[in-house]
Short mmCIF file of C-alpha atoms in Angstrom, two decimals:
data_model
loop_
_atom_site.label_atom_id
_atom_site.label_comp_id
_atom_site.label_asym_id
_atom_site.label_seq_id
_atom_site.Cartn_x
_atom_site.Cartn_y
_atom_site.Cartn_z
CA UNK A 1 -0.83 111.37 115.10
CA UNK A 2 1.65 110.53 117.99
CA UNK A 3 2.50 107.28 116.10
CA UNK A 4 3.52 110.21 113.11
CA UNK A 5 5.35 112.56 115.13
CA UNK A 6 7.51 109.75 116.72
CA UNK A 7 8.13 107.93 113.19
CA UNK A 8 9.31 111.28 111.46
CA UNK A 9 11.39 112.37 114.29
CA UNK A 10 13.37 108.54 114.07
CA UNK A 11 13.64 109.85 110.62
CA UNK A 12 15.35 113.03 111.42
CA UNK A 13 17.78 111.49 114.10
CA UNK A 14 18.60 108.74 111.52
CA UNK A 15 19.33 111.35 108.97
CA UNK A 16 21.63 113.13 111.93
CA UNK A 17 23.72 110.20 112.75
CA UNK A 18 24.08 109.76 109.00
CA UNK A 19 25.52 113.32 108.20
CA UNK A 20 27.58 113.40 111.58
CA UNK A 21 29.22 109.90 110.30
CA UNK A 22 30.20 111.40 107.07
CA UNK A 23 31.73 114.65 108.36
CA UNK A 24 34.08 112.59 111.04
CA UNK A 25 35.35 110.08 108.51
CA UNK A 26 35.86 112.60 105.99
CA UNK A 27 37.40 114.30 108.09
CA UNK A 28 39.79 111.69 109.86
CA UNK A 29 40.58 110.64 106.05
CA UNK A 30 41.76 114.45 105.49
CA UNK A 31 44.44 114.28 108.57
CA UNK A 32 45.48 110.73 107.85
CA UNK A 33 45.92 111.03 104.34
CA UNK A 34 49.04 109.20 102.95
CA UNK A 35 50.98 110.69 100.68
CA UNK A 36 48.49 113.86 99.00
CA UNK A 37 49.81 117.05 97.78
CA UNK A 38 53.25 116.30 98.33
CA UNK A 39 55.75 118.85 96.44
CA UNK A 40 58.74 117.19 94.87
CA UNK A 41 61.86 119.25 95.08
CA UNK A 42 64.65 119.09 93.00
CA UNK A 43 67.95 120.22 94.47
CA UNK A 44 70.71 122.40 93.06
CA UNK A 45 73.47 119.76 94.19
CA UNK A 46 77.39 121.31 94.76
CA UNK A 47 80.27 120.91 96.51
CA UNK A 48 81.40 121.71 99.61
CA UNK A 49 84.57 122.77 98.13
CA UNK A 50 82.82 125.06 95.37
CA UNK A 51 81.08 127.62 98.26
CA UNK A 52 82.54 130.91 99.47
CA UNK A 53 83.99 131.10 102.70
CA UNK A 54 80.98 131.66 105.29
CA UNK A 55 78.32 130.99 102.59
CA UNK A 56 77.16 128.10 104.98
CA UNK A 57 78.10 127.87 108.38
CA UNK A 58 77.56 125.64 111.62
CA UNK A 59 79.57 122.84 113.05
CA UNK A 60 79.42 119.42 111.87
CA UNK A 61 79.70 116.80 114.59
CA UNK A 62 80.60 113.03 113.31
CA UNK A 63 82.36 110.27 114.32
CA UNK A 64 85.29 108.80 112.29
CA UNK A 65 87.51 105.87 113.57
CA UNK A 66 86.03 105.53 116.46
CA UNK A 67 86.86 109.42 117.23
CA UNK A 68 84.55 112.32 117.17
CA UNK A 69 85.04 115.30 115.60
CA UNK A 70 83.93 118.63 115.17
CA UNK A 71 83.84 120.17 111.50
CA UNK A 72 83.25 123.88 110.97
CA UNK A 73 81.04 124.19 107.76
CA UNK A 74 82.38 127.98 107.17
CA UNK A 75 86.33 127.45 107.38
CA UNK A 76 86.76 123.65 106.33
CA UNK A 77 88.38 123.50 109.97
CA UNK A 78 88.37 119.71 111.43
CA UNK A 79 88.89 119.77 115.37
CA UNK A 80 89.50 116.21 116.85
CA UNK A 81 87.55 116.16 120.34
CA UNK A 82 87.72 112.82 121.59
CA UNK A 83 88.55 109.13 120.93
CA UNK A 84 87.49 105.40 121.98
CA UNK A 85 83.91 106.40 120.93
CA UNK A 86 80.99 103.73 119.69
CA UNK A 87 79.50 104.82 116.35
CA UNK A 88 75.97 103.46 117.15
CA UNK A 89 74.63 107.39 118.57
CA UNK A 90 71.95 109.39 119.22
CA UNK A 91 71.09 112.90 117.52
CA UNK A 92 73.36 115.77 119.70
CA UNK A 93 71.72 118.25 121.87
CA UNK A 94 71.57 121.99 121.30
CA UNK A 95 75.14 121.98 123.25
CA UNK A 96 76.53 119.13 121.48
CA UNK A 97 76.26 116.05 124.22
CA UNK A 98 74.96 112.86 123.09
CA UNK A 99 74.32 109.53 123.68
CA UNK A 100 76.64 105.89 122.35
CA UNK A 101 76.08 102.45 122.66
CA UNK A 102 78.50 99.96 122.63
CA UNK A 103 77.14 96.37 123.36
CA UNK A 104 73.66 98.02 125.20
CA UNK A 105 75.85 100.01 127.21
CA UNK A 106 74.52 103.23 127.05
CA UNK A 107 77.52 106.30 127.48
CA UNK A 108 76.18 110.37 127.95
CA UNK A 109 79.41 111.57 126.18
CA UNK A 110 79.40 115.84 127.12
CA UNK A 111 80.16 118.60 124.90
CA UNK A 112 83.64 118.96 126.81
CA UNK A 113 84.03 114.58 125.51
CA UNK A 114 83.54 114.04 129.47
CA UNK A 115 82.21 110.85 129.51
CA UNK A 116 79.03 109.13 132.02
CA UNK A 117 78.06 105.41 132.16
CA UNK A 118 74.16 105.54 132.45
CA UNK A 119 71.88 102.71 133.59
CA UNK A 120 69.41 102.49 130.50
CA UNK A 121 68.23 98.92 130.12
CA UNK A 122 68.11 98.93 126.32
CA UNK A 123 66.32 96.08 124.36
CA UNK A 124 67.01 96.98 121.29
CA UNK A 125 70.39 98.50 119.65
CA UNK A 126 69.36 101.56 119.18
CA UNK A 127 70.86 104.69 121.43
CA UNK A 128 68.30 106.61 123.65
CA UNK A 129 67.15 110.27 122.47
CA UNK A 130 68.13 113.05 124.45
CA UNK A 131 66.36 116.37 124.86
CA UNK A 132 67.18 119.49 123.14
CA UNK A 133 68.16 120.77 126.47
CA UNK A 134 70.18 117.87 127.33
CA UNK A 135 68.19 116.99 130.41
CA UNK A 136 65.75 114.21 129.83
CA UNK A 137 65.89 111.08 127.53
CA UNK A 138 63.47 108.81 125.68
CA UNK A 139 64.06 105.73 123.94
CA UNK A 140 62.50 102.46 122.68
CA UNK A 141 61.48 99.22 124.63
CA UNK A 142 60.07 95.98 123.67
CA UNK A 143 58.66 93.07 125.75
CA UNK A 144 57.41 89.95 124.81
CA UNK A 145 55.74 89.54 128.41
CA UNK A 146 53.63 92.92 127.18
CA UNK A 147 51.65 91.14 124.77
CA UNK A 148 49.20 93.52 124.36
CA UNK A 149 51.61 96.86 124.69
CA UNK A 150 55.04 95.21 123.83
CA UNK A 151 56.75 98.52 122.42
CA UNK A 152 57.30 101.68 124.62
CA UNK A 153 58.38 105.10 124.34
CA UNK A 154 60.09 105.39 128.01
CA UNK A 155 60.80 108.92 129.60
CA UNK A 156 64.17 108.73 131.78
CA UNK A 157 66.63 111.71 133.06
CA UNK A 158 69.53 111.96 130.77
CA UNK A 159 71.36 109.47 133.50
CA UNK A 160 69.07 106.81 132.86
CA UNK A 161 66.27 106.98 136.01
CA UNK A 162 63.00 106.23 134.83
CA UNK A 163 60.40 108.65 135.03
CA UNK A 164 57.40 106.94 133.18
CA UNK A 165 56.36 104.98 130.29
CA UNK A 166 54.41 108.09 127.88
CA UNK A 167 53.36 105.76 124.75
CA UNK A 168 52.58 101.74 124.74
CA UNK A 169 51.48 100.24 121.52
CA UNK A 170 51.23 96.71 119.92
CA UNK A 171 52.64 97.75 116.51
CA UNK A 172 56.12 98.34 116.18
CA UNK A 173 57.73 102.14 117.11
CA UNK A 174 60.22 102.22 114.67
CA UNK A 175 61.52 105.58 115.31
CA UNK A 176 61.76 108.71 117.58
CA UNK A 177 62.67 112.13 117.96
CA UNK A 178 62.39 115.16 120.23
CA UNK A 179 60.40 118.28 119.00
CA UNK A 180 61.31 120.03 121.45
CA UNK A 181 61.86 119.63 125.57
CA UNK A 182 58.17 118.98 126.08
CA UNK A 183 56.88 117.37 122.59
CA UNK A 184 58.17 114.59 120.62
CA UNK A 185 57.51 112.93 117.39
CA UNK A 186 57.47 109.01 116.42
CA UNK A 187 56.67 106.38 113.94
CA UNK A 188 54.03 103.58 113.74
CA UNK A 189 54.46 100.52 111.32
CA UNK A 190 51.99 99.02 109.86
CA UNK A 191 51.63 96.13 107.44
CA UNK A 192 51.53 97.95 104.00
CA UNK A 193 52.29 101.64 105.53
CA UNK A 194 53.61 104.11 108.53
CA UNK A 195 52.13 106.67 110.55
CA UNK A 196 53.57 109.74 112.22
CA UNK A 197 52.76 110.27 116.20
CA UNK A 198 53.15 113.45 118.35
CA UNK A 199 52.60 113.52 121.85
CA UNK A 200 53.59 115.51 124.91
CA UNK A 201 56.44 113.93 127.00
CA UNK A 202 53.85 113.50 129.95
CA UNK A 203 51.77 111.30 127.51
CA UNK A 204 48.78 113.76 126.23
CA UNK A 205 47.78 115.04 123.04
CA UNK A 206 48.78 111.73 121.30
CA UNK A 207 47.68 112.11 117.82
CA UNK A 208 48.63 111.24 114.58
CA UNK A 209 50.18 113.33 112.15
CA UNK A 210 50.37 111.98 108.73
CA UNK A 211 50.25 108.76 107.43
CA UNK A 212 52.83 107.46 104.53
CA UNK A 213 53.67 105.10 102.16
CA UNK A 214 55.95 101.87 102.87
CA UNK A 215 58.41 101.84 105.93
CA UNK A 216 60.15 104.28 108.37
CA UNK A 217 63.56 103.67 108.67
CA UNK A 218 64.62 107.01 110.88
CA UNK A 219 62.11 110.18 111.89
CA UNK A 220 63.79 113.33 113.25
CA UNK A 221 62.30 116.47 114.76
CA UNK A 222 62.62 119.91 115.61
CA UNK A 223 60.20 122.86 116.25
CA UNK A 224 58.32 122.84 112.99
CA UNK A 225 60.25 120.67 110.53
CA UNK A 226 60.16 116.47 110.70
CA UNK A 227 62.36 114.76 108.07
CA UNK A 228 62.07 110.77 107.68
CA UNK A 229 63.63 108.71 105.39
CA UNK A 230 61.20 105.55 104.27
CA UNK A 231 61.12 102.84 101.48
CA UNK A 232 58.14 101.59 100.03
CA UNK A 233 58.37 98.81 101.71
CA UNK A 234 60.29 96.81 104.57
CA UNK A 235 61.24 93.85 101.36
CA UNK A 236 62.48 96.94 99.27
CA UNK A 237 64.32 98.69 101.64
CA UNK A 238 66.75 99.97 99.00
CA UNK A 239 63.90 101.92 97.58
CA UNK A 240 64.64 105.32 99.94
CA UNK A 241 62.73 108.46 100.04
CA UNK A 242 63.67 111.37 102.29
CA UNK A 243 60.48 113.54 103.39
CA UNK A 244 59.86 117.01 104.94
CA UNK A 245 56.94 117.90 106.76
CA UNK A 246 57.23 121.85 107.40
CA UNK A 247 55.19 124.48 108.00
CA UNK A 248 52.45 122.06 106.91
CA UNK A 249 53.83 121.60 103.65
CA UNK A 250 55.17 118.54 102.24
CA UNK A 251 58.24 117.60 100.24
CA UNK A 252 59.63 114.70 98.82
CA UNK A 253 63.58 115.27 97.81
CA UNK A 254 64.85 113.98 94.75
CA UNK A 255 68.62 113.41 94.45
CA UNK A 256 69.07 111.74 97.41
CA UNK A 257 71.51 108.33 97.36
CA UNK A 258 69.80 105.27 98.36
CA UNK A 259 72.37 104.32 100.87
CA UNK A 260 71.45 107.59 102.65
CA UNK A 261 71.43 106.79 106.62
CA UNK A 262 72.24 108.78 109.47
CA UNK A 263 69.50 111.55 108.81
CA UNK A 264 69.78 114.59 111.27
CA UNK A 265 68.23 118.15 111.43
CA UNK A 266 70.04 121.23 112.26
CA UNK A 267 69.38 122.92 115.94
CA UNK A 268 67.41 125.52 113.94
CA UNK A 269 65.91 123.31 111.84
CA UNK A 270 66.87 124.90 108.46
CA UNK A 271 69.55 122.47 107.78
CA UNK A 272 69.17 118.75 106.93
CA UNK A 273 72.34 116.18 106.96
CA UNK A 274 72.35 112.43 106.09
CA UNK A 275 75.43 110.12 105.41
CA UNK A 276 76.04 108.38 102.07
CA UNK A 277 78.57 105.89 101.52
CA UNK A 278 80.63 107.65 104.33
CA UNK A 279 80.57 110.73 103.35
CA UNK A 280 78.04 113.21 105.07
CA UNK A 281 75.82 115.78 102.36
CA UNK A 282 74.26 119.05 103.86
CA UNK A 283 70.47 120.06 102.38
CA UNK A 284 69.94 123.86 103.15
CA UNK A 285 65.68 123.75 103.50
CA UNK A 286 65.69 127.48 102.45
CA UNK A 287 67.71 127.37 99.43
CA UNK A 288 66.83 123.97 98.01
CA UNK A 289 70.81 123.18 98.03
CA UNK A 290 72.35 120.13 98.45
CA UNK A 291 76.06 119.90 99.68
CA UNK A 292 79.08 116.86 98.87
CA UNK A 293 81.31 117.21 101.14
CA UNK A 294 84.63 115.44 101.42
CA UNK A 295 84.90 114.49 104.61
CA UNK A 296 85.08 110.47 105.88
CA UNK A 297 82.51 109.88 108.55
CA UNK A 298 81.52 105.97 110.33
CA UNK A 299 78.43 108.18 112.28
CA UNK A 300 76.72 111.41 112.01
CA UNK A 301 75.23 113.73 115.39
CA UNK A 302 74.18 116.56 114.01
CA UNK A 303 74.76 120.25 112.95
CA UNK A 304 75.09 123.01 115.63
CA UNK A 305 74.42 126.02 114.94
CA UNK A 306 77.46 129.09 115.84
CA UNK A 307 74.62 130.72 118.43
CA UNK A 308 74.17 127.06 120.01
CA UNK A 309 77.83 126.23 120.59
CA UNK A 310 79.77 126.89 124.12
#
């Protein structure tokens, strides 16, 4: 009898495991899914030139000849703010301040164009992250001595002084962006796909948020939008896709040049720009419209909104 009663409770606990195993990879499949029930959107696509006065506003900021300027999206109004700058830049903060790189030396260049050497030790050519608030940093490392961790996501103040490595991984981060001042998003390549990351800037709460076809070429971020621009793979990199992943809903754009580089989200979030054969294009989320514009541009930094500026 006790041989009985210990035989059909292995049975049971068996039958347990078996069910729990099936609920978590059913449901790890759900969150990591690739590329299900994405929406593809088709864009009404004018020019810049064609809109009302104020029917879009915000201020462009871009680089051109080495000079950065500041383009107002409601008057067609080009301000020249300052020259001598490097076009290889980070996305702007909420005030406008950003980051260059000239040669992996890293410049904070202000709002006001003021100008402050940091002391970033950058590995790769690509220009450190700064915060929405303009305070902290984060950027990309990669060490051959790490073998097991060789790319980091570094935390730093805006000046450069490290504060802590958040995120070590032996696949390649190809990309990163601030959510906001305490989260941040970033990409994970893999051999035949990519995944999205978001973690805390103190390192927790590091979980995936959607895996995707091919590679990530560029990931930004704000409160409740990420937009990424990936081909399906690293040989076909001419093959490019821009994404949206808002409000849990997913888009894939149509329309959108495959020299498109340079991809940057409004300070609100509602408005995309990207850069196509030097000539920056404005996607309003909202209203599914996508803007020409006219205007020459080496580099793009971003859109500020009119409540965001000084």
């Amino acid at each position: 009898m006790d041989k009985k009663i210990i035989r059909l409770f292995g049975y049971a606990l068996f039958a347990v495991l078996i069910i729990l195993l099936f609920f978590f990879f059913t449901k790890k499949d759900k969150t990591t899914s690739t590329e299900e029930n994405i929406e593809e959107v088709s864009p009404t696509v004018t020019e810049l030139s064609a809109l009302k006065k104020n029917e879009i506003s915000g201020t462009l900021v871009y680089i051109d000849n080495n000079s950065l300027f500041h383009f107002d999206l409601a008057t067609n109004k080009t301000t020249k703010i300052a020259d001598n700058i490097g076009s290889n830049i980070s996305q702007a903060d909420k005030n406008g301040s950003f980051f260059t790189l000239d040669k992996q030396s890293v410049s904070l260049v202000y709002s006001d164009s003021k100008r402050q050497k940091t002391s970033f030790e950058i590995s790769d050519e690509v220009a450190p992250q700064l915060s929405p608030s303009g305070k902290e940093a984060i950027f990309i490392t990669f060490s051959n001595a790490e073998r097991d961790f060789g790319y980091t996501l570094a935390l730093t103040t805006a000046n450069g002084t490290y504060i802590s490595n958040i995120v070590n991984s032996s696949r390649k981060i190809t990309s990163v962006s601030w959510k906001n001042d305490e989260c941040l998003v970033y990409s994970l390549e893999n051999e035949d796909n990519s995944e999205i990351w978001q973690v805390n800037k103190d390192g927790t709460s590091n979980k995936i948020v959607r895996k995707v076809n091919g590679h990530i070429h560029e990931i930004t971020a704000t409160e409740d939008t990420i937009v990424f621009i990936n081909s399906t793979s690293r040989a076909e990199a001419r093959h490019k896709e821009a994404k949206i992943i808002k409000s849990e809903k997913y888009y894939k754009l149509s329309q959108i040049p495959q020299d498109a580089k340079n991809i940057r989200l409004s300070t609100d979030g509602e408005k995309i720009v990207l850069l196509s054969d030097q000539k920056p294009m404005v996607y309003i989320i909202s209203e599914e419209k996508l803007i020409k514009t006219d205007i020459k541009a080496e580099a793009i930094i971003g859109i500020l909104n009119d409540k965001n500026k000084k």
